[in-house]
Coordinates of N, CA and C in Angstrom, one line a residue:
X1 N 130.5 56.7 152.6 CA 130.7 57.5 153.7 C 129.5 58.5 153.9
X2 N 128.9 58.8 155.2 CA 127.8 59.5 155.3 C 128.9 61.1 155.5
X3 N 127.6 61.8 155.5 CA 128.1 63.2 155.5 C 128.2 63.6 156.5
X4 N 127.8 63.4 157.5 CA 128.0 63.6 159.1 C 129.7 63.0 159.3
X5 N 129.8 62.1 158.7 CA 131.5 61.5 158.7 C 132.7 62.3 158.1
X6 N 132.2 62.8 156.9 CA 133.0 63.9 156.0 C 133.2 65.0 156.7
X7 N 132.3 65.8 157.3 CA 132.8 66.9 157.9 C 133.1 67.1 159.3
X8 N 134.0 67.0 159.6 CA 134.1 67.4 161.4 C 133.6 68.2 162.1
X9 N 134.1 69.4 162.0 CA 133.9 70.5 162.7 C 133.8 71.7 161.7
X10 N 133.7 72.9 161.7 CA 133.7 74.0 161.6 C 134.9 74.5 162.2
X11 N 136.0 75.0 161.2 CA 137.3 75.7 161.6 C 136.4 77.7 162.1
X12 N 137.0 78.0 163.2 CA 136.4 79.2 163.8 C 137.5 80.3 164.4
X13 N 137.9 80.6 163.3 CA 139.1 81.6 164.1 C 139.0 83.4 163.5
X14 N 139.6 84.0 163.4 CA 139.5 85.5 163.4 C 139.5 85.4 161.8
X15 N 140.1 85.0 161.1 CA 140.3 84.9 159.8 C 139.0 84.0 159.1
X16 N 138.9 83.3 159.5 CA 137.6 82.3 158.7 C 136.4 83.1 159.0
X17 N 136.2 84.1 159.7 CA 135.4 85.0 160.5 C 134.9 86.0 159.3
X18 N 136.7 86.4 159.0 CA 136.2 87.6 158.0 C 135.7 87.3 156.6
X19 N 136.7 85.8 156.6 CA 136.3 85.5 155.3 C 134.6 85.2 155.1
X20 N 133.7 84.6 156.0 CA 132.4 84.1 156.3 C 131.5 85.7 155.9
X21 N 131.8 86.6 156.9 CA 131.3 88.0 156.5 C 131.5 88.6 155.3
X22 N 132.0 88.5 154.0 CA 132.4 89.3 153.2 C 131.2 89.0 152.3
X23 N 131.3 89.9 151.1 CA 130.4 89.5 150.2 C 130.4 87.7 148.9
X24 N 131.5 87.6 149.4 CA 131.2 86.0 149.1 C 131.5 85.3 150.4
X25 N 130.5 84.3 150.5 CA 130.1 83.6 151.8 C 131.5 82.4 151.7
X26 N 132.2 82.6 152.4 CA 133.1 81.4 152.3 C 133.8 80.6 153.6
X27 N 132.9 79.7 153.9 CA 133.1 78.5 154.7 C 134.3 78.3 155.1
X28 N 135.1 77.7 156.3 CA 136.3 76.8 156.5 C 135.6 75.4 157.4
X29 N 135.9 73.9 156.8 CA 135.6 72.9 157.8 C 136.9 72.2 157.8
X30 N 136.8 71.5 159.2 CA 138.1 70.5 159.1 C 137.7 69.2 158.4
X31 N 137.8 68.3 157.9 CA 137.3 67.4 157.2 C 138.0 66.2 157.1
X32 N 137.8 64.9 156.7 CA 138.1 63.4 156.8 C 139.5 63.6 155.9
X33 N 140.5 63.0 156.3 CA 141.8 63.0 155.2 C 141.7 62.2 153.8
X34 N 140.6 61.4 153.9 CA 140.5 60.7 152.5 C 138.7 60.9 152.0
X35 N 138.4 62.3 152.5 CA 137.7 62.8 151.8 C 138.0 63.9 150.5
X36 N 137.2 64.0 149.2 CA 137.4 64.9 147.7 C 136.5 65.9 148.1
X37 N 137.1 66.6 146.7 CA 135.9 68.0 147.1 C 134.8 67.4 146.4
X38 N 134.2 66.6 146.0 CA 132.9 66.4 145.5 C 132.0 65.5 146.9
X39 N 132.7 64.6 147.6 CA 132.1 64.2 148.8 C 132.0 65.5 149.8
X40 N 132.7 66.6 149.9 CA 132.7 67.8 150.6 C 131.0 68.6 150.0
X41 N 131.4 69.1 148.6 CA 130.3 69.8 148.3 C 128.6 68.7 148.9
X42 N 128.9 67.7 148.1 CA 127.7 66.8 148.6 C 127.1 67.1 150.3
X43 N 128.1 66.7 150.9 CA 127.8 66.6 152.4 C 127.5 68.2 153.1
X44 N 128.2 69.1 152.5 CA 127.7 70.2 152.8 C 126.3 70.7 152.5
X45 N 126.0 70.3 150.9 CA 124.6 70.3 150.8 C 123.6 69.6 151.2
X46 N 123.7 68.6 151.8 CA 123.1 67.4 152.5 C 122.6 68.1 153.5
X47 N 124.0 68.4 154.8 CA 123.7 69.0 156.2 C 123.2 70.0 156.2
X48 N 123.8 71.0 155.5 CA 123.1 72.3 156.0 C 122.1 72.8 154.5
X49 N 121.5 71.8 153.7 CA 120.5 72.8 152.3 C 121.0 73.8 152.1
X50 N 122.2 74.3 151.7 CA 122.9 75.6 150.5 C 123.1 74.8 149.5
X51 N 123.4 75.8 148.7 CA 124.0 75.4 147.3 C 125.2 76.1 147.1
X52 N 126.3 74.8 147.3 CA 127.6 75.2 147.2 C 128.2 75.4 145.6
X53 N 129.2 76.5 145.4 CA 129.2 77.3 144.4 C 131.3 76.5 143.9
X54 N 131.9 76.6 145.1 CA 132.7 76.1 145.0 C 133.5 75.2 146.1
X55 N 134.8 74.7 145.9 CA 135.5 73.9 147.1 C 136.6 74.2 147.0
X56 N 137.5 74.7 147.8 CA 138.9 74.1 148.0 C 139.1 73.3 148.9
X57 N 140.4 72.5 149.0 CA 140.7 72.1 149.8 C 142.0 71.7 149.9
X58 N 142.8 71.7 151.6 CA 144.4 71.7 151.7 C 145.0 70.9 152.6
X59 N 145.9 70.4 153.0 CA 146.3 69.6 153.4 C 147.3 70.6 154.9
X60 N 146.6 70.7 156.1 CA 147.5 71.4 156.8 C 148.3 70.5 157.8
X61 N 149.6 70.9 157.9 CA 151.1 70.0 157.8 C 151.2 70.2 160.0
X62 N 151.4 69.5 160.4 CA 151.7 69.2 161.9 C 152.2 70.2 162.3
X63 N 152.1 70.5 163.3 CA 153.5 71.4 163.8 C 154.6 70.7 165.0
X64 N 155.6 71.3 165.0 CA 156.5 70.0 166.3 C 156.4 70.4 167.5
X65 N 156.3 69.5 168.3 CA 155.7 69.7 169.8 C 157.6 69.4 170.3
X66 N 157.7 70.4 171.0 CA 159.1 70.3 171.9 C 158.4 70.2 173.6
X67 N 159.3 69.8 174.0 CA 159.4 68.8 175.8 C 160.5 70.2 176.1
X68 N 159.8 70.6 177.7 CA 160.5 71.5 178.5 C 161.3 71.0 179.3
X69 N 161.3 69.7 179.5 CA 162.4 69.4 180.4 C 163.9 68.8 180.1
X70 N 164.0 68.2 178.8 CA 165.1 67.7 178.4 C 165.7 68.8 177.4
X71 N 166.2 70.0 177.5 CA 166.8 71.2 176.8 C 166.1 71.1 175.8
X72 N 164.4 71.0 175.6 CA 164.3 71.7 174.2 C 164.1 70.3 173.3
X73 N 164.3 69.4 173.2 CA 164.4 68.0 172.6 C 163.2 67.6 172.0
X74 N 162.7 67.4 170.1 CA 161.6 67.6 170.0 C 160.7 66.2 170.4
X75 N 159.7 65.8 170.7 CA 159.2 64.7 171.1 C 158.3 64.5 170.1
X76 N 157.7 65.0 169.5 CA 156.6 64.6 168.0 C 155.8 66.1 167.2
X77 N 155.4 65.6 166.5 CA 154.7 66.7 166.1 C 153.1 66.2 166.0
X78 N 152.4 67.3 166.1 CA 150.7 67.3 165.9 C 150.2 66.5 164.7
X79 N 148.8 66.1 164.8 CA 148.6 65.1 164.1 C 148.4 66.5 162.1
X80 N 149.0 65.8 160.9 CA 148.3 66.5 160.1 C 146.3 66.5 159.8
X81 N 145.6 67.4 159.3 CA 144.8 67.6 159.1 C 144.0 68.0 157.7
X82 N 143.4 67.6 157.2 CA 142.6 68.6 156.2 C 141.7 69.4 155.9
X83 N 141.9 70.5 155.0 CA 140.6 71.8 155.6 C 140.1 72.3 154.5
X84 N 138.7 72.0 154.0 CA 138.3 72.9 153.0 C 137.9 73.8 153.4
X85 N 137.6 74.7 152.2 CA 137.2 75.9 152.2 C 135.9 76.1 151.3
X86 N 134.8 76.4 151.5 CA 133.4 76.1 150.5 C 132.8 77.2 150.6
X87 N 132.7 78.0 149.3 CA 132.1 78.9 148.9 C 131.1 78.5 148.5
X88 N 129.7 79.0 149.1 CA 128.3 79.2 148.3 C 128.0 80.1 147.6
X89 N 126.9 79.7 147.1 CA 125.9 80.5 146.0 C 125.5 82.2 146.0
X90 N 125.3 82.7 145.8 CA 125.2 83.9 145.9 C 123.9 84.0 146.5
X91 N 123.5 84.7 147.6 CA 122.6 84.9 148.9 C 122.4 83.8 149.9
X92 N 123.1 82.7 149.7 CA 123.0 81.4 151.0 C 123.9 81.8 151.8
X93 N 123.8 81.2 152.6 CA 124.2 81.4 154.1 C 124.0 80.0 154.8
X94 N 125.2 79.9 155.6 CA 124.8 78.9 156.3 C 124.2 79.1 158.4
X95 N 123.0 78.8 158.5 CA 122.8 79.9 159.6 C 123.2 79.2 160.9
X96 N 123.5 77.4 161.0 CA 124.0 77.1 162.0 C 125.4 78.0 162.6
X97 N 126.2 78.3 162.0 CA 127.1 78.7 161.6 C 127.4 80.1 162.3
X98 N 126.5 80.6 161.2 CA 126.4 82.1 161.9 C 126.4 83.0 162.8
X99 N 125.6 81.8 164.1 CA 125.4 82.5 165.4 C 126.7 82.4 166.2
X100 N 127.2 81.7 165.6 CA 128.6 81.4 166.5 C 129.8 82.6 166.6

């Protein structure tokens, strides 16, 4: 699997925000469901040249989608996802990243 395949996107919300600005630099991506943290670190060091320090990663659970028209009645839930979390090295940075 190439590393462009491993990682999807970049999770970007108020929280992954603060965590990115603190004194340890700590990444969120959404990522392939039968990807490891060693295909993670790899691919992150690939794409963006840091040197990754560590990985988590979690498995986030659907949520249920309810229909307004039939009283409330649930129709499915959202697809599940998985999300690591990748801490670098002490002074890297990832700068695609940053401007965002």
């Amino acid at each position: 699997m190439r590393a462009d395949q491993i990682i999807i996107e970049p999770v970007l919300s108020e929280k992954t925000n603060i965590a990115r600005e603190g004194e340890t630099k700590k990444y969120t991506f959404k990522v392939r469901m039968d990807s490891n943290k060693f295909q993670i670190k790899a691919a992150v060091k690939e794409l963006f040249g840091v040197e990754v320090a560590d990985c988590n990663v979690m498995i986030v659970k659907g949520k249920p989608k309810y229909s307004r028209g039939k009283g409330g009645s649930i129709l499915g839930n959202t697809g599940d996802w998985k999300k690591a979390v990748v801490t670098l090295a002490k002074g890297a940075s990832i700068q695609a990243i940053e401007g965002v």
